[in-house]
Tab-separated table of C-alpha atoms in Angstrom:
chain	number	residue	atom	x	y	z
A	29	MET	CA	8.785	5.052	4.561
A	30	PRO	CA	6.151	2.708	6.061
A	31	SER	CA	6.738	1.721	9.680
A	32	THR	CA	6.115	-2.008	9.147
A	33	LEU	CA	8.417	-4.229	7.110
A	34	PRO	CA	7.214	-7.128	4.978
A	35	GLU	CA	8.791	-10.516	5.355
A	36	GLY	CA	10.875	-11.786	2.473
A	37	ASP	CA	13.811	-13.951	1.527
A	38	PRO	CA	17.098	-13.732	3.444
A	39	ALA	CA	19.604	-11.245	2.028
A	40	PRO	CA	23.357	-11.830	1.904
A	41	ALA	CA	25.382	-10.006	4.543
A	42	ASP	CA	27.539	-8.283	1.923
A	43	GLY	CA	24.491	-6.848	0.131
A	44	SER	CA	25.311	-8.542	-3.171
A	45	LEU	CA	22.600	-8.829	-5.839
A	46	PRO	CA	21.890	-11.421	-8.550
A	47	ALA	CA	23.761	-10.921	-11.812
A	48	ALA	CA	20.467	-10.749	-13.749
A	49	ALA	CA	19.325	-7.798	-11.649
A	50	LEU	CA	22.640	-5.976	-12.011
A	51	ALA	CA	22.518	-6.455	-15.776
A	52	GLU	CA	19.566	-4.041	-15.987
A	53	VAL	CA	21.193	-1.181	-14.094
A	54	ALA	CA	22.962	0.472	-17.012
A	55	ASP	CA	19.748	0.722	-19.037
A	56	ARG	CA	17.545	2.369	-16.415
A	57	ALA	CA	17.288	5.804	-14.844
A	58	PHE	CA	19.018	5.700	-11.441
A	59	GLY	CA	17.612	7.389	-8.344
A	60	ILE	CA	18.816	7.600	-4.759
A	61	TYR	CA	16.391	7.935	-1.853
A	62	LEU	CA	17.860	9.163	1.444
A	63	HIS	CA	15.648	8.521	4.464
A	64	VAL	CA	16.077	10.848	7.449
A	65	PRO	CA	14.101	9.113	10.212
A	66	PHE	CA	13.717	12.005	12.664
A	67	CYS	CA	10.777	14.185	13.662
A	68	ARG	CA	10.352	16.797	16.351
A	69	THR	CA	6.939	15.347	17.233
A	70	ARG	CA	4.880	12.513	15.768
A	71	CYS	CA	1.788	13.550	13.819
A	72	GLY	CA	-1.313	11.621	14.817
A	73	TYR	CA	-1.926	10.182	11.342
A	74	CYS	CA	1.690	9.216	10.587
A	75	ASP	CA	2.649	5.572	10.063
A	76	PHE	CA	6.126	6.260	8.642
A	77	ASN	CA	9.345	4.862	10.064
A	78	THR	CA	10.304	7.953	12.043
A	79	TYR	CA	11.461	8.665	15.581
A	80	THR	CA	11.264	11.579	17.959
A	81	ALA	CA	14.166	12.134	20.347
A	82	ALA	CA	12.259	10.286	23.075
A	83	GLU	CA	11.583	7.306	20.788
A	84	LEU	CA	15.144	6.830	19.575
A	85	GLY	CA	16.372	5.206	22.755
A	86	PRO	CA	20.015	4.626	23.702
A	87	GLY	CA	22.621	4.040	21.035
A	88	ALA	CA	21.202	6.292	18.312
A	89	SER	CA	21.465	9.995	17.645
A	90	ARG	CA	20.887	12.473	14.876
A	91	SER	CA	24.515	13.530	15.019
A	92	ASP	CA	25.763	10.037	14.078
A	93	TYR	CA	23.161	9.292	11.431
A	94	VAL	CA	24.866	10.853	8.399
A	95	ASP	CA	28.024	8.785	8.960
A	96	SER	CA	25.924	5.599	8.885
A	97	ALA	CA	24.109	6.704	5.735
A	98	LEU	CA	27.421	7.502	4.037
A	99	ALA	CA	28.600	3.994	4.925
A	100	GLU	CA	25.563	2.561	3.144
A	101	ILE	CA	26.304	4.742	0.116
A	102	GLU	CA	29.787	3.157	0.032
A	103	LEU	CA	28.233	-0.309	0.255
A	104	ALA	CA	25.782	0.467	-2.568
A	105	ALA	CA	28.642	1.689	-4.741
A	106	ARG	CA	30.524	-1.578	-4.165
A	107	VAL	CA	27.469	-3.687	-5.000
A	108	LEU	CA	26.582	-1.799	-8.180
A	109	GLY	CA	30.193	-1.440	-9.313
A	110	ASP	CA	30.760	0.390	-12.557
A	111	ARG	CA	27.352	-0.578	-13.984
A	112	ALA	CA	25.455	2.357	-12.498
A	113	PRO	CA	24.985	5.481	-14.593
A	114	ARG	CA	25.200	8.915	-13.066
A	115	VAL	CA	22.408	9.590	-10.607
A	116	ASP	CA	19.380	11.142	-12.276
A	117	THR	CA	17.405	12.002	-9.127
A	118	VAL	CA	18.076	12.327	-5.405
A	119	PHE	CA	15.197	12.546	-2.946
A	120	VAL	CA	15.712	13.223	0.762
A	121	GLY	CA	12.584	12.214	2.666
A	122	GLY	CA	11.506	11.436	6.160
A	123	GLY	CA	10.665	12.102	8.785
A	124	THR	CA	11.713	15.701	8.648
A	125	PRO	CA	15.016	15.928	6.755
A	126	THR	CA	15.516	19.596	7.583
A	127	LEU	CA	15.826	18.788	11.277
A	128	LEU	CA	19.396	17.995	10.215
A	129	PRO	CA	21.549	21.088	9.634
A	130	PRO	CA	21.995	22.025	5.962
A	131	ALA	CA	25.680	21.099	6.202
A	132	GLU	CA	24.734	17.510	7.122
A	133	LEU	CA	22.281	17.217	4.233
A	134	ALA	CA	25.018	18.612	2.008
A	135	ARG	CA	27.341	15.826	3.235
A	136	LEU	CA	24.800	13.242	2.112
A	137	LEU	CA	24.528	14.833	-1.312
A	138	THR	CA	28.310	15.041	-1.593
A	139	GLY	CA	28.522	11.326	-0.806
A	140	VAL	CA	26.158	10.534	-3.680
A	141	ARG	CA	27.993	12.871	-6.043
A	142	GLU	CA	31.423	11.437	-5.208
A	143	ARG	CA	30.375	7.799	-5.670
A	144	TRP	CA	28.318	8.045	-8.859
A	145	GLY	CA	28.224	11.628	-10.083
A	146	LEU	CA	25.045	13.548	-10.811
A	147	ALA	CA	23.478	13.856	-14.242
A	148	GLU	CA	23.826	17.328	-15.703
A	149	ASP	CA	20.112	18.023	-15.176
A	150	ALA	CA	19.776	16.003	-11.966
A	151	GLU	CA	16.690	16.643	-9.843
A	152	VAL	CA	17.735	16.952	-6.170
A	153	THR	CA	14.803	17.194	-3.749
A	154	THR	CA	14.413	17.504	-0.022
A	155	GLU	CA	11.192	17.362	1.933
A	156	SER	CA	10.665	19.833	4.740
A	157	ASN	CA	8.107	20.834	7.310
A	158	PRO	CA	7.423	24.566	7.005
A	159	ASP	CA	8.438	25.200	10.624
A	160	SER	CA	11.690	23.186	10.449
A	161	VAL	CA	13.577	25.424	8.049
A	162	SER	CA	14.623	29.076	7.977
A	163	ALA	CA	15.325	31.407	5.076
A	164	ALA	CA	19.059	31.038	5.777
A	165	ASP	CA	18.737	27.230	5.766
A	166	LEU	CA	17.074	27.369	2.361
A	167	VAL	CA	19.880	29.493	0.935
A	168	ALA	CA	22.433	26.986	2.285
A	169	LEU	CA	20.544	24.022	0.811
A	170	ARG	CA	20.309	25.665	-2.581
A	171	GLU	CA	24.016	26.455	-2.522
A	172	ALA	CA	24.717	22.807	-1.635
A	173	GLY	CA	23.025	21.662	-4.854
A	174	PHE	CA	19.404	21.016	-3.933
A	175	THR	CA	17.181	22.078	-6.838
A	176	ARG	CA	13.709	21.150	-5.575
A	177	ILE	CA	11.888	21.306	-2.241
A	178	SER	CA	8.571	19.886	-1.056
A	179	PHE	CA	6.841	21.403	1.969
A	180	GLY	CA	4.255	19.518	4.012
A	181	MET	CA	1.469	22.106	4.170
A	182	GLN	CA	-1.442	19.626	4.546
A	183	SER	CA	-4.103	22.296	5.203
A	184	ALA	CA	-4.740	26.017	5.575
A	185	ALA	CA	-7.426	25.427	8.233
A	186	GLU	CA	-6.149	25.712	11.780
A	187	HIS	CA	-8.631	23.202	13.229
A	188	VAL	CA	-7.635	20.647	10.566
A	189	LEU	CA	-3.950	21.093	11.404
A	190	ARG	CA	-4.810	20.466	15.071
A	191	VAL	CA	-6.571	17.180	14.251
A	192	LEU	CA	-3.518	16.125	12.230
A	193	ASP	CA	-1.188	17.220	15.073
A	194	ARG	CA	0.715	19.522	12.761
A	195	GLU	CA	2.778	22.157	14.542
A	196	HIS	CA	3.049	24.876	11.909
A	197	THR	CA	0.527	27.687	11.759
A	198	PRO	CA	-1.660	28.520	8.754
A	199	GLY	CA	0.333	30.783	6.470
A	200	ARG	CA	3.774	29.470	7.401
A	201	ALA	CA	3.857	27.124	4.393
A	202	GLN	CA	3.227	29.991	1.984
A	203	GLN	CA	5.943	32.020	3.690
A	204	ALA	CA	8.365	29.104	3.361
A	205	VAL	CA	7.552	28.882	-0.362
A	206	ALA	CA	8.417	32.565	-0.792
A	207	GLU	CA	11.706	32.039	1.073
A	208	ALA	CA	12.558	29.016	-1.097
A	209	ARG	CA	11.807	31.015	-4.237
A	210	ALA	CA	14.077	33.826	-3.026
A	211	ALA	CA	16.801	31.235	-2.314
A	212	GLY	CA	16.718	30.164	-5.959
A	213	PHE	CA	14.977	26.770	-5.879
A	214	GLU	CA	14.032	25.718	-9.399
A	215	SER	CA	10.906	23.798	-8.413
A	216	ILE	CA	8.751	24.068	-5.274
A	217	SER	CA	5.985	21.696	-4.211
A	218	LEU	CA	3.328	21.620	-1.506
A	219	ASP	CA	1.742	18.475	-0.063
A	220	LEU	CA	-1.940	18.634	0.915
A	221	ILE	CA	-4.209	16.150	2.708
A	222	TYR	CA	-7.979	16.086	2.264
A	223	GLY	CA	-10.671	14.202	4.174
A	224	THR	CA	-9.515	14.959	7.713
A	225	PRO	CA	-12.391	14.552	10.210
A	226	GLY	CA	-14.063	17.932	10.646
A	227	GLU	CA	-12.776	19.336	7.356
A	228	SER	CA	-15.570	20.912	5.306
A	229	VAL	CA	-15.546	21.345	1.549
A	230	GLU	CA	-14.994	25.058	2.157
A	231	ASP	CA	-11.997	24.275	4.380
A	232	TRP	CA	-10.554	22.243	1.514
A	233	ARG	CA	-11.308	24.981	-1.002
A	234	ARG	CA	-9.491	27.444	1.260
A	235	SER	CA	-6.455	25.146	1.420
A	236	LEU	CA	-6.325	24.824	-2.359
A	237	THR	CA	-6.742	28.585	-2.762
A	238	ALA	CA	-3.895	29.254	-0.330
A	239	ALA	CA	-1.618	26.734	-2.051
A	240	LEU	CA	-2.332	28.247	-5.471
A	241	ALA	CA	-1.764	31.758	-4.139
A	242	ALA	CA	1.730	30.673	-3.101
A	243	GLU	CA	2.489	30.199	-6.817
A	244	VAL	CA	4.144	26.804	-6.449
A	245	ASP	CA	5.180	24.588	-9.350
A	246	HIS	CA	3.824	21.270	-8.092
A	247	LEU	CA	1.046	20.077	-5.794
A	248	SER	CA	0.366	16.673	-4.267
A	249	ALA	CA	-3.086	16.027	-2.811
A	250	TYR	CA	-3.642	12.800	-0.913
A	251	SER	CA	-6.788	11.556	0.780
A	252	LEU	CA	-6.343	10.875	4.475
A	253	ILE	CA	-5.761	7.200	5.281
A	254	VAL	CA	-6.363	6.135	8.863
A	255	GLU	CA	-3.497	3.719	9.488
A	256	ASP	CA	-3.783	1.042	12.181
A	257	GLY	CA	-1.666	1.761	15.234
A	258	THR	CA	-1.618	5.533	14.830
A	259	ARG	CA	-2.957	8.000	17.378
A	260	LEU	CA	-5.587	9.073	14.854
A	261	ALA	CA	-6.801	5.479	14.455
A	262	GLY	CA	-7.195	5.263	18.223
A	263	ARG	CA	-9.353	8.384	18.258
A	264	VAL	CA	-11.520	6.989	15.453
A	265	ARG	CA	-11.848	3.663	17.257
A	266	ARG	CA	-12.998	5.410	20.442
A	267	GLY	CA	-15.593	7.384	18.511
A	268	GLU	CA	-13.914	10.745	19.066
A	269	LEU	CA	-13.521	11.274	15.303
A	270	ALA	CA	-15.354	9.931	12.266
A	271	MET	CA	-13.729	7.915	9.511
A	272	PRO	CA	-13.252	9.810	6.238
A	273	ASP	CA	-16.388	9.546	4.071
A	274	GLU	CA	-15.898	8.170	0.549
A	275	ASP	CA	-18.370	10.570	-1.060
A	276	ASP	CA	-16.731	13.507	0.710
A	277	LEU	CA	-13.298	12.354	-0.513
A	278	ALA	CA	-14.587	12.107	-4.080
A	279	ASP	CA	-16.110	15.600	-3.948
A	280	LYS	CA	-12.841	17.047	-2.667
A	281	TYR	CA	-10.775	15.271	-5.315
A	282	LEU	CA	-13.027	16.649	-8.038
A	283	LEU	CA	-12.748	20.136	-6.547
A	284	ALA	CA	-8.948	19.846	-6.536
A	285	SER	CA	-8.942	18.702	-10.158
A	286	GLU	CA	-11.171	21.584	-11.211
A	287	MET	CA	-9.311	24.308	-9.332
A	288	LEU	CA	-5.842	23.121	-10.293
A	289	SER	CA	-6.620	22.601	-13.963
A	290	THR	CA	-8.009	26.139	-14.278
A	291	GLN	CA	-4.728	27.476	-12.865
A	292	GLY	CA	-2.467	25.748	-15.377
A	293	PHE	CA	-1.747	22.510	-13.499
A	294	SER	CA	-2.154	19.091	-15.086
A	295	ALA	CA	-2.419	15.747	-13.312
A	296	TYR	CA	0.512	13.580	-14.381
A	297	GLU	CA	-0.369	10.948	-11.749
A	298	VAL	CA	-3.603	10.358	-9.865
A	299	SER	CA	-2.559	12.437	-6.830
A	300	ASN	CA	0.054	14.747	-8.341
A	301	TRP	CA	-0.239	17.915	-10.412
A	302	ALA	CA	2.507	19.991	-12.051
A	303	ARG	CA	2.649	23.329	-13.827
A	304	GLY	CA	4.418	21.938	-16.891
A	305	GLU	CA	6.373	18.732	-17.519
A	306	GLN	CA	9.597	20.258	-16.185
A	307	HIS	CA	8.038	20.385	-12.702
A	308	ARG	CA	6.912	16.758	-12.516
A	309	CYS	CA	8.690	14.854	-9.757
A	310	ARG	CA	11.077	12.718	-11.805
A	311	HIS	CA	12.146	10.733	-8.746
A	312	ASN	CA	8.604	9.526	-8.094
A	313	LEU	CA	8.131	8.827	-11.798
A	314	GLY	CA	11.091	6.464	-11.458
A	315	TYR	CA	9.135	4.490	-8.859
A	316	TRP	CA	6.018	4.330	-11.008
A	317	ARG	CA	7.978	3.309	-14.101
A	318	GLY	CA	10.001	0.573	-12.396
A	319	ASP	CA	13.410	2.208	-12.725
A	320	THR	CA	16.407	1.585	-10.447
A	321	TRP	CA	16.527	3.195	-7.045
A	322	TRP	CA	18.542	2.565	-3.922
A	323	GLY	CA	17.014	3.587	-0.613
A	324	ILE	CA	19.530	4.688	2.009
A	325	GLY	CA	18.536	4.692	5.674
A	326	PRO	CA	16.550	2.741	8.296
A	327	GLY	CA	13.545	0.992	6.749
A	328	ALA	CA	14.344	2.328	3.267
A	329	HIS	CA	13.251	0.252	0.270
A	330	SER	CA	15.216	-0.298	-2.950
A	331	HIS	CA	14.636	-1.800	-6.393
A	332	VAL	CA	17.282	-3.100	-8.768
A	333	GLY	CA	16.329	-5.153	-11.824
A	334	GLY	CA	13.245	-6.785	-10.358
A	335	VAL	CA	14.792	-7.379	-6.924
A	336	ARG	CA	13.223	-5.443	-4.069
A	337	PHE	CA	15.005	-5.156	-0.735
A	338	TRP	CA	14.426	-3.222	2.444
A	339	ASN	CA	16.549	-2.204	5.415
A	340	VAL	CA	16.140	-2.919	9.105
A	341	LYS	CA	13.833	-0.387	10.746
A	342	HIS	CA	15.511	1.020	13.807
A	343	PRO	CA	18.427	3.476	13.546
A	344	VAL	CA	20.372	1.518	16.199
A	345	ALA	CA	20.139	-1.768	14.281
A	346	TYR	CA	20.868	0.061	11.026
A	347	ALA	CA	23.998	1.757	12.349
A	348	GLY	CA	25.152	-1.440	14.060
A	349	ARG	CA	25.109	-3.518	10.905
A	350	LEU	CA	27.007	-0.917	8.917
A	351	ALA	CA	29.577	-0.452	11.701
A	352	ALA	CA	30.167	-4.224	11.538
A	353	GLY	CA	30.756	-4.013	7.786
A	354	GLU	CA	27.444	-5.714	6.969
A	355	SER	CA	24.533	-4.757	4.757
A	356	PRO	CA	21.571	-3.215	6.602
A	357	VAL	CA	19.118	-5.119	4.377
A	358	TYR	CA	16.457	-6.947	6.401
A	359	ALA	CA	15.020	-9.054	3.563
A	360	ARG	CA	14.363	-9.052	-0.164
A	361	GLU	CA	12.179	-10.536	-2.885
A	362	SER	CA	12.808	-11.322	-6.531
A	363	LEU	CA	9.869	-10.628	-8.807
A	364	ASP	CA	9.230	-13.008	-11.689
A	365	ALA	CA	8.266	-11.698	-15.125
A	366	ASP	CA	4.518	-11.883	-14.524
A	367	SER	CA	4.771	-10.158	-11.142
A	368	ARG	CA	6.685	-7.323	-12.764
A	369	ARG	CA	4.070	-7.122	-15.483
A	370	ILE	CA	1.231	-6.904	-12.954
A	371	GLU	CA	3.130	-4.222	-11.081
A	372	ARG	CA	3.344	-2.219	-14.310
A	373	VAL	CA	-0.444	-2.386	-14.571
A	374	LEU	CA	-0.845	-1.224	-10.967
A	375	LEU	CA	1.520	1.718	-11.306
A	376	GLU	CA	1.570	2.883	-14.915
A	377	LEU	CA	-2.203	3.051	-15.190
A	378	ARG	CA	-2.044	5.837	-12.587
A	379	LEU	CA	0.070	7.992	-14.910
A	380	ALA	CA	-1.300	10.553	-17.358
A	381	GLU	CA	0.573	8.785	-20.173
A	382	GLY	CA	-1.377	5.629	-19.371
A	383	LEU	CA	-0.567	1.955	-19.750
A	384	PRO	CA	0.616	0.413	-23.048
A	385	LEU	CA	-2.068	-2.063	-24.065
A	386	ALA	CA	0.662	-4.576	-24.904
A	387	VAL	CA	1.404	-4.960	-21.169
A	388	LEU	CA	-1.967	-6.648	-20.632
A	389	SER	CA	-2.452	-10.355	-21.240
A	390	ASP	CA	-4.865	-11.555	-23.917
A	391	SER	CA	-7.595	-12.225	-21.350
A	392	GLU	CA	-7.040	-8.863	-19.660
A	393	ARG	CA	-7.384	-7.050	-22.988
A	394	THR	CA	-10.888	-8.492	-23.370
A	395	ARG	CA	-11.913	-6.423	-20.322
A	396	VAL	CA	-10.697	-3.118	-21.727
A	397	ASP	CA	-13.883	-2.462	-23.734
A	398	SER	CA	-15.977	-2.681	-20.562
A	399	VAL	CA	-13.751	-0.215	-18.706
A	400	VAL	CA	-13.891	2.199	-21.659
A	401	ALA	CA	-17.680	1.792	-22.079
A	402	ARG	CA	-18.191	2.801	-18.433
A	403	GLY	CA	-16.269	5.998	-19.032
A	404	LEU	CA	-13.402	5.051	-16.714
A	405	ALA	CA	-10.686	5.054	-19.361
A	406	GLU	CA	-10.046	5.800	-23.010
A	407	MET	CA	-7.657	4.578	-25.656
A	408	ARG	CA	-4.916	6.932	-26.891
A	409	ASP	CA	-2.311	5.606	-29.321
A	410	ASP	CA	-2.493	2.004	-28.041
A	411	ARG	CA	-2.415	3.193	-24.424
A	412	LEU	CA	-5.173	2.876	-21.851
A	413	VAL	CA	-5.555	6.245	-20.090
A	414	LEU	CA	-7.793	6.875	-17.088
A	415	THR	CA	-10.482	9.535	-17.366
A	416	LEU	CA	-11.281	11.829	-14.438
A	417	ASP	CA	-13.937	9.345	-13.258
A	418	GLY	CA	-11.375	6.582	-13.676
A	419	ARG	CA	-8.851	8.423	-11.528
A	420	LEU	CA	-11.447	8.472	-8.757
A	421	LEU	CA	-11.744	4.678	-9.045
A	422	ALA	CA	-8.190	3.813	-10.100
A	423	ASP	CA	-7.801	0.838	-7.754
A	424	GLY	CA	-11.133	-0.568	-8.898
A	425	VAL	CA	-10.167	-0.228	-12.557
A	426	VAL	CA	-6.988	-2.211	-11.886
A	427	ARG	CA	-9.010	-4.922	-10.148
A	428	ASP	CA	-11.453	-5.066	-13.063
A	429	LEU	CA	-8.593	-5.562	-15.504
A	430	LEU	CA	-6.631	-8.120	-13.502
A	431	ASP	CA	-9.351	-10.223	-11.831
């Protein structure tokens, strides 16, 4: 979750939502995001809302966190009432969720299951750093009902891991994948980052080769973004490290696309590849398709029927509001019909299935021919689908359509 919160409209203390938003809940897939805001150390590039033990300050602790999160689950159940379907996806993110003992993560999942129930084929994911989980932990998580796990590998090059301030050693991610497979996880993913200062194309090729050798089911590959206020941004500002080069990022994206496609992976979103539809991250697809999700935890964001809302950032403030019987929501915004339409363009165009042409306005449709003529997209069954070149320039294609 991002470390900065947008401003918005005031939210009611009881967490209630407009009737029009609640009316959509029954007709949408329903996901729960559980934010665990703890890390052993802070990576230099990280801008997420996470806290090391030293940063937590008085009045907050890992041991008390699950009780606060369960209180928010109770609040969400009261707000949604009997409108919510069974939960289709659960995603535990962070931070480093597996810094909590498996029994505590199991308590969170039990809270979700008891309030709403899980769909028969529910996807239940936790993120993990490779060095924050043992083989025994993975067995316990699988037995608790987790079906999917995503490890933050980032790179197989030791010098790249050092620049990113990652603590695990090269090879540990692959070992963790093998342990998760032995524990019975149905789907295993690795996250990679490309474009780190000092990373060569061969370094990136080695990372992709190592990830593929681990025989995972899903891979995410994100270009490094130097976020203001991070330790990495400070090093770039002082001239110690160079900013990522756009041409270098493009070359590495194309290499990823080539290597992954030859090994049976297909891109179902600009930065995400899966070995078959059954291994696509359904929780993230819910974000991109505008479904319903409720984010539990400090700084977590939610969406219900066109209303977005987000919680207070710090674990102390979060726990305090819930202990007082109040909603932890900091602010919210209600999107009008055109804002929701524009958001569909921004998000659905990134998907392999593309954007239904009917979502575009009449004036926007007049720009489609130009995008297609430049080889950035193609038409498939009344949908606009990005080509490989278009995926490289996805944000620019959106601007060309909407401007």
